[in-house]
Tab-separated table of C-alpha atoms and ligand atoms in Angstrom:
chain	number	residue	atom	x	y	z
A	20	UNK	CA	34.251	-13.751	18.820
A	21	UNK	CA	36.328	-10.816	16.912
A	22	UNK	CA	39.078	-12.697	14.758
A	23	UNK	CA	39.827	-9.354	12.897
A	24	UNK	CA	42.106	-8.390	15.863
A	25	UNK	CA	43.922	-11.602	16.001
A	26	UNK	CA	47.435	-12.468	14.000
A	27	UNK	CA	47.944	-15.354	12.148
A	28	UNK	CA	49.286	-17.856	14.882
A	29	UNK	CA	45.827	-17.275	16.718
A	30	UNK	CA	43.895	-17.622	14.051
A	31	UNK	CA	45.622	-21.024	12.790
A	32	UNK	CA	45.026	-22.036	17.112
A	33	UNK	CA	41.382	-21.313	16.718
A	34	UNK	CA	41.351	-22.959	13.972
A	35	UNK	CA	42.489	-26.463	15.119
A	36	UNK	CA	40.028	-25.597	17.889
A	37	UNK	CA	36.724	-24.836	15.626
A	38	UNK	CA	38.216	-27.591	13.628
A	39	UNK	CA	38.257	-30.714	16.092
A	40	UNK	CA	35.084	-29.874	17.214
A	41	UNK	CA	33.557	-29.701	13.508
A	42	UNK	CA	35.377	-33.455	13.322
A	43	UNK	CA	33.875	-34.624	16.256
A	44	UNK	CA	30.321	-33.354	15.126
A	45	UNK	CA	31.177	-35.514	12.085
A	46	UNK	CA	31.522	-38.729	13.980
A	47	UNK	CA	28.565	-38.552	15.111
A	48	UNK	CA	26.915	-39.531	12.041
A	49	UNK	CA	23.966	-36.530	12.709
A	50	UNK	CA	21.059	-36.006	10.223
A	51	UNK	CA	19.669	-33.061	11.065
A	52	UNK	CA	16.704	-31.225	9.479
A	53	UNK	CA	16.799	-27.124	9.601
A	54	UNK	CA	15.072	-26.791	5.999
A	55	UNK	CA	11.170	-26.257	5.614
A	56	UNK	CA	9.371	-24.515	8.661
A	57	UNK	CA	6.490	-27.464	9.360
A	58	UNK	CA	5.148	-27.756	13.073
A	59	UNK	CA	6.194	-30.245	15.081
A	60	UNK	CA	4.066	-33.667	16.020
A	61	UNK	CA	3.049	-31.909	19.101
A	62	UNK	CA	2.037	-29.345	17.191
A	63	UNK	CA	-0.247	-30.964	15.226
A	64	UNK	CA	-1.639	-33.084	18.478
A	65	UNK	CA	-3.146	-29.060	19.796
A	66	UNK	CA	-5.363	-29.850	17.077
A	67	UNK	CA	-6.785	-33.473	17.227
A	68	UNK	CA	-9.812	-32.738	18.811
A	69	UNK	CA	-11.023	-30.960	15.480
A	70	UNK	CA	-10.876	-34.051	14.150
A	71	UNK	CA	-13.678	-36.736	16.245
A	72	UNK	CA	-17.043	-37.296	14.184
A	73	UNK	CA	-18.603	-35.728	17.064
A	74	UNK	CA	-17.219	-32.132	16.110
A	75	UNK	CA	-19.473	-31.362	13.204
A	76	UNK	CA	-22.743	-32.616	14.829
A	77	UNK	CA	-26.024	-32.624	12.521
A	78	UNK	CA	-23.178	-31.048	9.324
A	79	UNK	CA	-25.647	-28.294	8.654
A	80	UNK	CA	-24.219	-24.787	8.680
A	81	UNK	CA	-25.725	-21.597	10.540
A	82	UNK	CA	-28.205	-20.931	7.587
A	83	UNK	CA	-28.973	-24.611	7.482
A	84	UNK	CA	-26.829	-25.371	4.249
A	85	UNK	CA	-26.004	-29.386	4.423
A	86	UNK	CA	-22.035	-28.954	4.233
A	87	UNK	CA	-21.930	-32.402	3.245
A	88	UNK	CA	-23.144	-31.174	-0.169
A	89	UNK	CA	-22.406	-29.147	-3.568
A	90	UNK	CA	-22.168	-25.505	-3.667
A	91	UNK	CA	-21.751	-22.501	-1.666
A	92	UNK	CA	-18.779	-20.958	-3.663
A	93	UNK	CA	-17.328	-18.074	-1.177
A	94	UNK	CA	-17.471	-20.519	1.641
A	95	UNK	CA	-19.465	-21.109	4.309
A	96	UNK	CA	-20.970	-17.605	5.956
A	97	UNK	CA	-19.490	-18.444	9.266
A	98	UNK	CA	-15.792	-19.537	7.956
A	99	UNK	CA	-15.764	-16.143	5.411
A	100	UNK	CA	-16.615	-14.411	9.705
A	101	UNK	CA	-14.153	-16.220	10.865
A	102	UNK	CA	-11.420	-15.665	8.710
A	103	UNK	CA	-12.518	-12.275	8.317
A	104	UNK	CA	-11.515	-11.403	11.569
A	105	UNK	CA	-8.137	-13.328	11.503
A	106	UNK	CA	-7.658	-11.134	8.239
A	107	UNK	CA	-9.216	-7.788	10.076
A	108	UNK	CA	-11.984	-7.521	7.249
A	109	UNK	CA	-16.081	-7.631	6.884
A	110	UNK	CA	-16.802	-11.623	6.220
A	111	UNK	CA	-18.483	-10.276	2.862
A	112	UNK	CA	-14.693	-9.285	1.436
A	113	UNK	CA	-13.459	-12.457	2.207
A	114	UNK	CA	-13.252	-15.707	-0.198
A	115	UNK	CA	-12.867	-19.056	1.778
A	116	UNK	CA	-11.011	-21.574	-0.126
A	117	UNK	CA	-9.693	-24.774	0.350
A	118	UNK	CA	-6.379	-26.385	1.852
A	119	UNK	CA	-3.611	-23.366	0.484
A	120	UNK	CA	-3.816	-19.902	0.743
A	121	UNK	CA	-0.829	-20.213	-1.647
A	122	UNK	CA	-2.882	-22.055	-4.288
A	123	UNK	CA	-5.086	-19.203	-3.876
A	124	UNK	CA	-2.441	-16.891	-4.275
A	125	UNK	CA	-1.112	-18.375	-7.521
A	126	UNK	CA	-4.555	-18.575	-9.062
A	127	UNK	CA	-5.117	-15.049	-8.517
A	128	UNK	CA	-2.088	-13.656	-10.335
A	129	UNK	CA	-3.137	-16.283	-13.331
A	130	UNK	CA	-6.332	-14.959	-13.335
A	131	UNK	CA	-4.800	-11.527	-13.808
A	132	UNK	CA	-2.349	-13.007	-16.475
A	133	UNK	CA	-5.153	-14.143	-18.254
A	134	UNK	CA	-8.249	-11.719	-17.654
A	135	UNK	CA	-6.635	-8.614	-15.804
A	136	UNK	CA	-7.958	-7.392	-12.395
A	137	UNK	CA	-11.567	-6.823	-13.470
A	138	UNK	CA	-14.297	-6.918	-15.561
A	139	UNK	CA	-13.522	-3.278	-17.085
A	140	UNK	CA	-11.866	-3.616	-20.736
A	141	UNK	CA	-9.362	-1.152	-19.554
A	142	UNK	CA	-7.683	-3.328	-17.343
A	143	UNK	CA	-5.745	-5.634	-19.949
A	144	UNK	CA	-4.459	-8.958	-18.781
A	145	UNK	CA	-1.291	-8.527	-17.419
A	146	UNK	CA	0.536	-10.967	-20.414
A	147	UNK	CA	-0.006	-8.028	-22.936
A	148	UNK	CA	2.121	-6.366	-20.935
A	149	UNK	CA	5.722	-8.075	-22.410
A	150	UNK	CA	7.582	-5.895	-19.792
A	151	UNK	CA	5.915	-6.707	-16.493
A	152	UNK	CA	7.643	-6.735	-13.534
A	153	UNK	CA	6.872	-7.396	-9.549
A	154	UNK	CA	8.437	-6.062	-6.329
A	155	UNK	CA	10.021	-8.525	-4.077
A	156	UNK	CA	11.479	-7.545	-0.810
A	157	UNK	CA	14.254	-9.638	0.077
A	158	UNK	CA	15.390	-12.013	2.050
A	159	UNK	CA	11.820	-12.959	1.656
A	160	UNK	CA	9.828	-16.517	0.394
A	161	UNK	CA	10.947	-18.271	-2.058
A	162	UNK	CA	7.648	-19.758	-3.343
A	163	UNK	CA	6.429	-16.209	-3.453
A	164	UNK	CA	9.220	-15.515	-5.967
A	165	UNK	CA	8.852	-18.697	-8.192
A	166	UNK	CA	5.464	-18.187	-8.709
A	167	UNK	CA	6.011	-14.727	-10.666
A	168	UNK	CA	8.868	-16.150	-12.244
A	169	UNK	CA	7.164	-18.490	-13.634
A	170	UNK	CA	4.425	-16.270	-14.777
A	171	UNK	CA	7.111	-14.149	-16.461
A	172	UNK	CA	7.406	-11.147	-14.229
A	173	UNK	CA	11.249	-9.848	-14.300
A	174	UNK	CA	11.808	-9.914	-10.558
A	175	UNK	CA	13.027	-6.779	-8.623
A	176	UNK	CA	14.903	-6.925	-5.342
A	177	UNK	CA	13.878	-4.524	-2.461
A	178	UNK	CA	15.624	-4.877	0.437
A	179	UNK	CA	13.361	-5.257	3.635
A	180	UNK	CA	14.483	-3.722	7.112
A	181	UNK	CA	12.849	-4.220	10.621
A	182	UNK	CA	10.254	-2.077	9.775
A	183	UNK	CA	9.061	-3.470	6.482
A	184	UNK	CA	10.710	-2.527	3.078
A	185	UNK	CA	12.727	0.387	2.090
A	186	UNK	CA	9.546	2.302	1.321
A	187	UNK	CA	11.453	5.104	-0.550
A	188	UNK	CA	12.664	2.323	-3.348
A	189	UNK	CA	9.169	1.193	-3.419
A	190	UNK	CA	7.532	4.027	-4.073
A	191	UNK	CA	10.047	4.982	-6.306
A	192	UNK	CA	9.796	2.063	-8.424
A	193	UNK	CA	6.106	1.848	-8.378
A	194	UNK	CA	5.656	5.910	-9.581
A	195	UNK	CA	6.541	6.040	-13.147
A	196	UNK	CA	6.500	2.470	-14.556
A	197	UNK	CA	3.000	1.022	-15.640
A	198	UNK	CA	4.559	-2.356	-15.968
A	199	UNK	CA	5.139	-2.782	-12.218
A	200	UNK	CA	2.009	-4.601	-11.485
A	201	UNK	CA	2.727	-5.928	-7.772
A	202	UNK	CA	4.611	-6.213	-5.145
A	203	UNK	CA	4.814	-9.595	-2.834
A	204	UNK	CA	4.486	-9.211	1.480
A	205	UNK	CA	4.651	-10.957	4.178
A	206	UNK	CA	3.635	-8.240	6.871
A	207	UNK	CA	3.664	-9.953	10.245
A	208	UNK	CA	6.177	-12.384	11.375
A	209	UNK	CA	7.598	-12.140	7.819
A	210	UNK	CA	9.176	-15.549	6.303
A	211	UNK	CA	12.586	-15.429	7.080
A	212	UNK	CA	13.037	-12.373	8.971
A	213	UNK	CA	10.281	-12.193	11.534
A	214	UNK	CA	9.897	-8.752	10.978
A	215	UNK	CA	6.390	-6.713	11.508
A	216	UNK	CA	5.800	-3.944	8.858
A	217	UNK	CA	5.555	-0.691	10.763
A	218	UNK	CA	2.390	1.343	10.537
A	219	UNK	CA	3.980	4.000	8.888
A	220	UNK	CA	4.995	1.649	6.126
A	221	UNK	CA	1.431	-0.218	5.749
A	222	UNK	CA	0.342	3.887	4.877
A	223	UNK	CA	2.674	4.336	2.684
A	224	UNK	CA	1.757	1.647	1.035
A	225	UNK	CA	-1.751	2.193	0.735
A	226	UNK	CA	-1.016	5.735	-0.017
A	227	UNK	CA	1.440	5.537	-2.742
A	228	UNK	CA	1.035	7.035	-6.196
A	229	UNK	CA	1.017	3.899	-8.352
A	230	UNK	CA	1.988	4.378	-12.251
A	231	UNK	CA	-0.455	0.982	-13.124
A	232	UNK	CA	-3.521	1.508	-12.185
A	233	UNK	CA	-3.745	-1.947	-12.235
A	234	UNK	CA	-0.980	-2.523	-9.456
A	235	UNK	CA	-2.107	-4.572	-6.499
A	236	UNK	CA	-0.337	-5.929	-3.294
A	237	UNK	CA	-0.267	-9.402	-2.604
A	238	UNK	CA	-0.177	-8.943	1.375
A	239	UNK	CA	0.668	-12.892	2.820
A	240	UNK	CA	-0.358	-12.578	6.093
A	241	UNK	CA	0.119	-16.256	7.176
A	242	UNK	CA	1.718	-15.620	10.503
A	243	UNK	CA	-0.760	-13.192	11.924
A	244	UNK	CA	-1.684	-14.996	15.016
A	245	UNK	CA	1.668	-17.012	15.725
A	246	UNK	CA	2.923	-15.285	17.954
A	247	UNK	CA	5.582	-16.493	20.470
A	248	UNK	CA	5.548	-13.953	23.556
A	249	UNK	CA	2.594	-12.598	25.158
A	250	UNK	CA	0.171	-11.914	22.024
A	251	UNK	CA	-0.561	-11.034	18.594
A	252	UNK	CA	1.872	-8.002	17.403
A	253	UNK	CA	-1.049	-4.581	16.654
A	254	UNK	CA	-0.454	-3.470	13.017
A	255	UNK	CA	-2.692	-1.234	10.821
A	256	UNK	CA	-4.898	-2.713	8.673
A	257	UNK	CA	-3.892	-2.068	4.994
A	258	UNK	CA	-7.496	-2.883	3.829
A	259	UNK	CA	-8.548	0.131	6.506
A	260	UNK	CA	-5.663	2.293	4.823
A	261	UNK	CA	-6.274	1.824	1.315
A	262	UNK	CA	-10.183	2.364	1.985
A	263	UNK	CA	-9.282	5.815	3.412
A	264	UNK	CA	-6.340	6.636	0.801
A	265	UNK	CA	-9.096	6.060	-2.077
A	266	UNK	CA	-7.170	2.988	-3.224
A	267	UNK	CA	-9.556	0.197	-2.024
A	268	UNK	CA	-8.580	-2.141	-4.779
A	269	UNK	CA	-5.052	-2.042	-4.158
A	270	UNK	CA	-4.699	-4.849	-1.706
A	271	UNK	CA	-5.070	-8.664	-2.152
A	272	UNK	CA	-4.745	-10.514	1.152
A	273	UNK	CA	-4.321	-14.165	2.036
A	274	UNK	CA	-4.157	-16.277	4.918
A	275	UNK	CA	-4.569	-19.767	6.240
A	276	UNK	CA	-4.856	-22.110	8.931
A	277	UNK	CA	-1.951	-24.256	7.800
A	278	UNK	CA	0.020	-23.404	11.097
A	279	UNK	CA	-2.872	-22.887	13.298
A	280	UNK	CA	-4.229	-26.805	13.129
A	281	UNK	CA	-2.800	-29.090	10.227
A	282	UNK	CA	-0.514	-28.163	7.036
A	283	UNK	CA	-2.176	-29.288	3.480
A	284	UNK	CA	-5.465	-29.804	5.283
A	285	UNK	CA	-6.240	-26.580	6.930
A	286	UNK	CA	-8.725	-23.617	4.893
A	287	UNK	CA	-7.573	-20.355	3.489
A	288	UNK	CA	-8.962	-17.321	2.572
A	289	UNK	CA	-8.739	-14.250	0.369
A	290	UNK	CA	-9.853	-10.665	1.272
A	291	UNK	CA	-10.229	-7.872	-1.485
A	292	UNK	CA	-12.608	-4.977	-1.868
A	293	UNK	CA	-16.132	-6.425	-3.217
A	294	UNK	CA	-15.873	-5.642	-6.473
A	295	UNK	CA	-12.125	-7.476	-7.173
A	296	UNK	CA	-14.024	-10.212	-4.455
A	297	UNK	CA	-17.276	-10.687	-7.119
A	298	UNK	CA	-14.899	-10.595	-10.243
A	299	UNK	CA	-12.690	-13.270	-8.378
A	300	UNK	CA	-15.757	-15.453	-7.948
A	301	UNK	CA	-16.905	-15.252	-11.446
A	302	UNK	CA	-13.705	-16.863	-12.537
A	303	UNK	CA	-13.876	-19.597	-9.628
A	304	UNK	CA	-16.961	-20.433	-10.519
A	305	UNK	CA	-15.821	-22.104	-13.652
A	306	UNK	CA	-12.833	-23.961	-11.779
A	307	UNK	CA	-15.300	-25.467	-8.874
A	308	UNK	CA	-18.309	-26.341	-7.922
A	309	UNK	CA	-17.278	-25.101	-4.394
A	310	UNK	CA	-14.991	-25.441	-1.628
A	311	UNK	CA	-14.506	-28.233	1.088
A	312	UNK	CA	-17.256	-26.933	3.671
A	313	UNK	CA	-16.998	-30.001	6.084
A	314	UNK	CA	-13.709	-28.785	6.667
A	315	UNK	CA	-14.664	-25.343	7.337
A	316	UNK	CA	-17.665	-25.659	9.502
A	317	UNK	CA	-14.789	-28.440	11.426
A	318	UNK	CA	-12.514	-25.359	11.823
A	319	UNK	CA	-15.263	-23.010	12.865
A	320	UNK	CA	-16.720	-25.289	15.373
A	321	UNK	CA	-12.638	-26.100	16.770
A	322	UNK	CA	-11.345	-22.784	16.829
A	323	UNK	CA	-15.111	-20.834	17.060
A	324	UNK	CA	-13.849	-17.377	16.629
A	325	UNK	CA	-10.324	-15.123	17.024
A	326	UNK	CA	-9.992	-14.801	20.782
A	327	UNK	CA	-10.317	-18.971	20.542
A	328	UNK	CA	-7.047	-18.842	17.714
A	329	UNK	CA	-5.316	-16.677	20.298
A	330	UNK	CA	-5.853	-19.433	22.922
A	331	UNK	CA	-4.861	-22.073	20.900
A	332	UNK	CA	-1.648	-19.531	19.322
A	333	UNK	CA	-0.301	-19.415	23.067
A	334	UNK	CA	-0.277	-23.236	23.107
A	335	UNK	CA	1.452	-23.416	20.220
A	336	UNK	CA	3.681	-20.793	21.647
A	337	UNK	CA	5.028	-22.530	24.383
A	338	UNK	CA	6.295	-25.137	21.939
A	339	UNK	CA	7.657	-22.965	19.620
A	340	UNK	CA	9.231	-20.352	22.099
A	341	UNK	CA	12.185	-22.773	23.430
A	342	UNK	CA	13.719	-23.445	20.091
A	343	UNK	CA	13.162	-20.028	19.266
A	344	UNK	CA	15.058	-19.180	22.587
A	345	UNK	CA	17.674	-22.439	21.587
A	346	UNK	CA	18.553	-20.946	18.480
A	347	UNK	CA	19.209	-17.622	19.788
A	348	UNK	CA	20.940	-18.709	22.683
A	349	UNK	CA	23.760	-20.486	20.993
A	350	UNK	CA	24.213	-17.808	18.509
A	351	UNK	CA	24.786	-15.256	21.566
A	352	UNK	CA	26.920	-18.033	22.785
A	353	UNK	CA	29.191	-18.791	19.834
A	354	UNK	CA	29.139	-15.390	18.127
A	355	UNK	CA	28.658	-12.754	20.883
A	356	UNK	CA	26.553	-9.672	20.241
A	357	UNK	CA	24.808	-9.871	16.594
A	358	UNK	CA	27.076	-6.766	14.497
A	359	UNK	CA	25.236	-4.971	11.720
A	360	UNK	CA	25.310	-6.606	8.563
A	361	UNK	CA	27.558	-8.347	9.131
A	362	UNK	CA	27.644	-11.584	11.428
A	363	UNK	CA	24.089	-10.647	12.631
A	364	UNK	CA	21.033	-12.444	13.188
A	365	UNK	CA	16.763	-11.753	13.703
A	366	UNK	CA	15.278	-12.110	17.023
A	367	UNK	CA	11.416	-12.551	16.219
A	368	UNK	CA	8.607	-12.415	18.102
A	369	UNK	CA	6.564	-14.418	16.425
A	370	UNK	CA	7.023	-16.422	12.886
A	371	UNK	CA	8.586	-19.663	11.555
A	372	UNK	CA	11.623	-18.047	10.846
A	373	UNK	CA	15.124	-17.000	11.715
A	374	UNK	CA	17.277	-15.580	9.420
A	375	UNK	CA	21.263	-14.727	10.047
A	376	UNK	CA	23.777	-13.060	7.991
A	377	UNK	CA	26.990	-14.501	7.518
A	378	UNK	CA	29.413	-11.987	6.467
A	379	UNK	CA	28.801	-11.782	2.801
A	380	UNK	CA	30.191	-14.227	-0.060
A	381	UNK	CA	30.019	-17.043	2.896
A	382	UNK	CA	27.000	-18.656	2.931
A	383	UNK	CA	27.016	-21.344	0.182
A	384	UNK	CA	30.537	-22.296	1.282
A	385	UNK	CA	29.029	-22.291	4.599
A	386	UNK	CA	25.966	-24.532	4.155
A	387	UNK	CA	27.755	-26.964	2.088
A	388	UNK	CA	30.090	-27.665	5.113
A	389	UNK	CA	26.989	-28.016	6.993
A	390	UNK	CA	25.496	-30.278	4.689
A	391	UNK	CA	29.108	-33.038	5.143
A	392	UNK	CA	28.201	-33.038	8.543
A	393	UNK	CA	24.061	-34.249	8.304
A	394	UNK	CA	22.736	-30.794	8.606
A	395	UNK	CA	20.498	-29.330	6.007
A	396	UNK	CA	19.764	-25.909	5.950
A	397	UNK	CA	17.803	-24.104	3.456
A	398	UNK	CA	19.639	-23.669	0.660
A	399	UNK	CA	21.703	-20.303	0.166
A	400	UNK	CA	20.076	-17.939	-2.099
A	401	UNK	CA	16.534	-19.082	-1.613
A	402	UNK	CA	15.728	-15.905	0.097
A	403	UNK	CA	15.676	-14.205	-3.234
A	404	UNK	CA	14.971	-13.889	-6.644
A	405	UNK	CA	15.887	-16.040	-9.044
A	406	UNK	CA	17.621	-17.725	-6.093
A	407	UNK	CA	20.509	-15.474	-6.207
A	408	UNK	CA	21.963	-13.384	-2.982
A	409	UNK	CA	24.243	-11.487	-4.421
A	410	UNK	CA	26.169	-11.165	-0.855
A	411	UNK	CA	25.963	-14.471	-0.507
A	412	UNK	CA	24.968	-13.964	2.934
A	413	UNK	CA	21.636	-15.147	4.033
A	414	UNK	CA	20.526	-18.266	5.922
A	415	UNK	CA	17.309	-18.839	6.572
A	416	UNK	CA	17.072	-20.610	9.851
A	417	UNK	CA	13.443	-22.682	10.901
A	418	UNK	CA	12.876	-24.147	14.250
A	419	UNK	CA	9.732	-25.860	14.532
A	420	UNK	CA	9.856	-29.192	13.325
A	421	UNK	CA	13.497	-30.792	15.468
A	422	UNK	CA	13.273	-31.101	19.085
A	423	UNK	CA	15.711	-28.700	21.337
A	424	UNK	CA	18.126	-31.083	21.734
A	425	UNK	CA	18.407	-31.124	17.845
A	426	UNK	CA	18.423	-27.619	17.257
A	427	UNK	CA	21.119	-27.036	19.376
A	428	UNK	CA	23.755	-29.254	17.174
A	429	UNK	CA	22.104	-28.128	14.243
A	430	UNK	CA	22.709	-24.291	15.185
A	431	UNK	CA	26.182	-25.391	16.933
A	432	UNK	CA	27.228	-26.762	13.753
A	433	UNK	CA	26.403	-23.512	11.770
A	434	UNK	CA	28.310	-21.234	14.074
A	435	UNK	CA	31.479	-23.805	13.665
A	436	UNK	CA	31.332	-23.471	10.082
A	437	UNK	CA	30.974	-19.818	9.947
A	438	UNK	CA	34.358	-19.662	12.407
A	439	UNK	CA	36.238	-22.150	10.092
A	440	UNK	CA	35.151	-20.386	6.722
A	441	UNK	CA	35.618	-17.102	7.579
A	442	UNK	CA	39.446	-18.035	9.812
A	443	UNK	CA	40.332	-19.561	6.052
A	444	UNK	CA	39.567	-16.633	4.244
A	445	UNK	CA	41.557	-14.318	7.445
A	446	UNK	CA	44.160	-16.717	6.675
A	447	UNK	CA	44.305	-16.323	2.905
A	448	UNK	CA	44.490	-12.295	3.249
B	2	PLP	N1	2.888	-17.929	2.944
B	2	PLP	C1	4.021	-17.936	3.651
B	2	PLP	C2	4.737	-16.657	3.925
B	2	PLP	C3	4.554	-19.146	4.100
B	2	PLP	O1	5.709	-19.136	4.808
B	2	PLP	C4	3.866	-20.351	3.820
B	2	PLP	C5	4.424	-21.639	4.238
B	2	PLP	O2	5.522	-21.784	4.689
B	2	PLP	C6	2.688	-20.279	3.074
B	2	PLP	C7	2.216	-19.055	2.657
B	2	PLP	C8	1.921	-21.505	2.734
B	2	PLP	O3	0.594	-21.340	3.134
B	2	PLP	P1	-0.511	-22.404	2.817
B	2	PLP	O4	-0.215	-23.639	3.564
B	2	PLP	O5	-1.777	-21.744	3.267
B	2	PLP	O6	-0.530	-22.645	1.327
């Protein structure tokens, strides 16, 4: 596809063309779900077995705790293990928590609204500060975003490349101004790029001279087993890194098993350096009594240990690689070779995500064309703060939850629109 080259009789030919096949989409009547990245039904089925009676036998725990009962606020010793090693840290950094490493997430930036990062006086709670602000790379997750916007962060846009953001910006941002008190990450598979920070990045990260010494990193790593070829992508450890660079309270980390078994009824975790890990657990402590243990000691018994999350990863992995492959497919089919910037899309390895570039100013118009014909795609601007793109130009794309079949149309439909919309504007020049 290269319409720059073509005068205006060919473009008003391909545009009947693109056009009669966006009208016959339209008959059809489609409705067509490419919004939130949930897994599938069969999915979900990888993981009924955690679910018999059977599964959690006499419901005592390896020190013989009764997980039926009250108490036991860090989580069960085996589930802080287990999600330890998912996370790459000692069980004793870890927090387990309940269903949302997101919930998690949020209550630890209100507990340093409210409190600061620690116990020590000098660390004031971040609301003193009227001028705060917090690093987001973009495209990037949009409940990431809302959740210091709500807190009253002013929102900065970094832009993020294949190998993780544009470090120099960071760091330059993060040097001189004490009211930059985080930045947000998604380091493996990141939501909606698929991109895996680069090792020289993660150091730079945890090497970085930070104005606030109250700045911490809010490091998402939700997608660090779902992998779709082969196995888990190797990256640093930024725990390891800021241990070495003398910065071992920089780093918050979360995770989950909300794409590993079951969405809303998985367990999470936390990982920080013990003393940000004891202060954390002071505050719990008055919120709950403790976590949902039956459900950990379920997910320890299911999954056991990493190298059993890897086996179950590569089941999910043969479900998730074919749409992957669909979506990609009919992009190379419709559009040709992806062109920088412009017209281009991802091609991850592992993830939830997709995410294509329109040419810029032409995604809203784009979507909304998608939406008359029954396909809903994540809505433009999501991918950023504020929920402003100001090129306009980013789609997030998910392919888990519709079958091939579905997918195809879906992504079929997209490319039409992007022909039509940007033949119009040729046409208006
Ligand atoms: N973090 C990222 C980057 C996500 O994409 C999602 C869900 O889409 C979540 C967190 C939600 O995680 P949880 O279900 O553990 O709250």
């Amino acid at each position: 596809m290269n319409y720059l080259g073509l005068g205006k009789k060919e473009l008003k030919k391909e545009l009947d063309i693109q056009q009669s096949r966006y009208e016959k989409y339209m008959a059809m009547g489609l409705t067509l779900d490419m919004t939130r990245g949930k897994p599938c039904a069969e999915q979900l089925k990888l993981s009924e077995p955690m679910l018999s009676d059977s599964i959690l036998g006499d419901y005592r725990s390896e020190n013989g705790t009764d997980c039926r009962n009250y108490g036991i606020l860090a989580g069960l010793p085996e589930a802080r293990t287990f999600m330890g090693e998912l996370l790459g840290v000692p069980g004793e950094n870890i927090i387990c928590g309940g269903n949302s490493s997101l919930n998690m997430m949020y209550d630890t930036i209100s507990t340093f609204m409210l409190f600061g990062v620690s116990e020590d006086e000098n660390d004031r709670p971040w609301f003193e500060d009227k001028d705060r602000k917090f690093i987001c790379p973009v495209p990037g997750y949009d409940r990431h975003f809302v959740i210091t916007q709500q807190f009253g962060f002013k929102l900065i846009p970094v832009d993020i490349g294949p190998d993780g953001p544009d470090m120099d910006e960071v760091e330059r941002i993060v040097r001189d101004d004490p009211s930059v008190k985080g930045i947000w990450s998604v380091p493996k598979y990141s939501n909606p790029t698929g991109y895996v920070y680069s090792d020289e990045c993660i150091q730079r990260f945890a090497r970085m001279k930070c104005a606030a010494k109250d700045f911490r990193i809010f490091w998402d790593d939700a997608y660090t087993v779902h992998f779709i070829n082969g196995s888990p992508a190797k990256q640093l450890s930024l725990f390891d890194e800021c241990v070495k660079a003398g910065n071992p309270e920089r780093v918050i980390m979360f995770g989950s098993t909300s794409k590993i078994t079951f969405p809303g009824a998985g367990i999470s975790a936390l990982a920080a350096d013990k003393r940000t890990i004891d202060f954390l657990l002071s505050k719990i402590s008055k919120q709950t009594i403790g976590p949902d243990k039956l459900n950990q000691l379920r997910h320890v018994k299911f999954l056991k240990n990493v190298d059993g999350v890897v086996e179950h990863m590569k089941k999910h992995a043969v479900i998730m690689k074919p749409k992957f492959d669909a979506v990609g497919q009919i992009f190379e089919n419709e559009f040709g070779a992806p062109r920088e910037g412009q017209l281009s899309w991802t091609k991850p390895e592992g993830g939830y995500f997709i995410c294509c570039r329109t040419g810029d100013g032409m995604a809203s118009e784009v979507l909304s064309m998608c939406r008359r014909c029954g396909v809903a795609f994540t809505p433009a601007g999501s991918t950023h703060p504020y929920k402003i793109d100001p090129t306009d130009s980013y789609v997030r794309i998910a392919p888990s939850y519709p079958d091939v079949d579905q997918i195809k149309s879906a992504v079929e439909i997209f490319c039409i629109c992007v022909k039509i919309v940007l033949i119009n504007r040729l046409l208006a020049v």
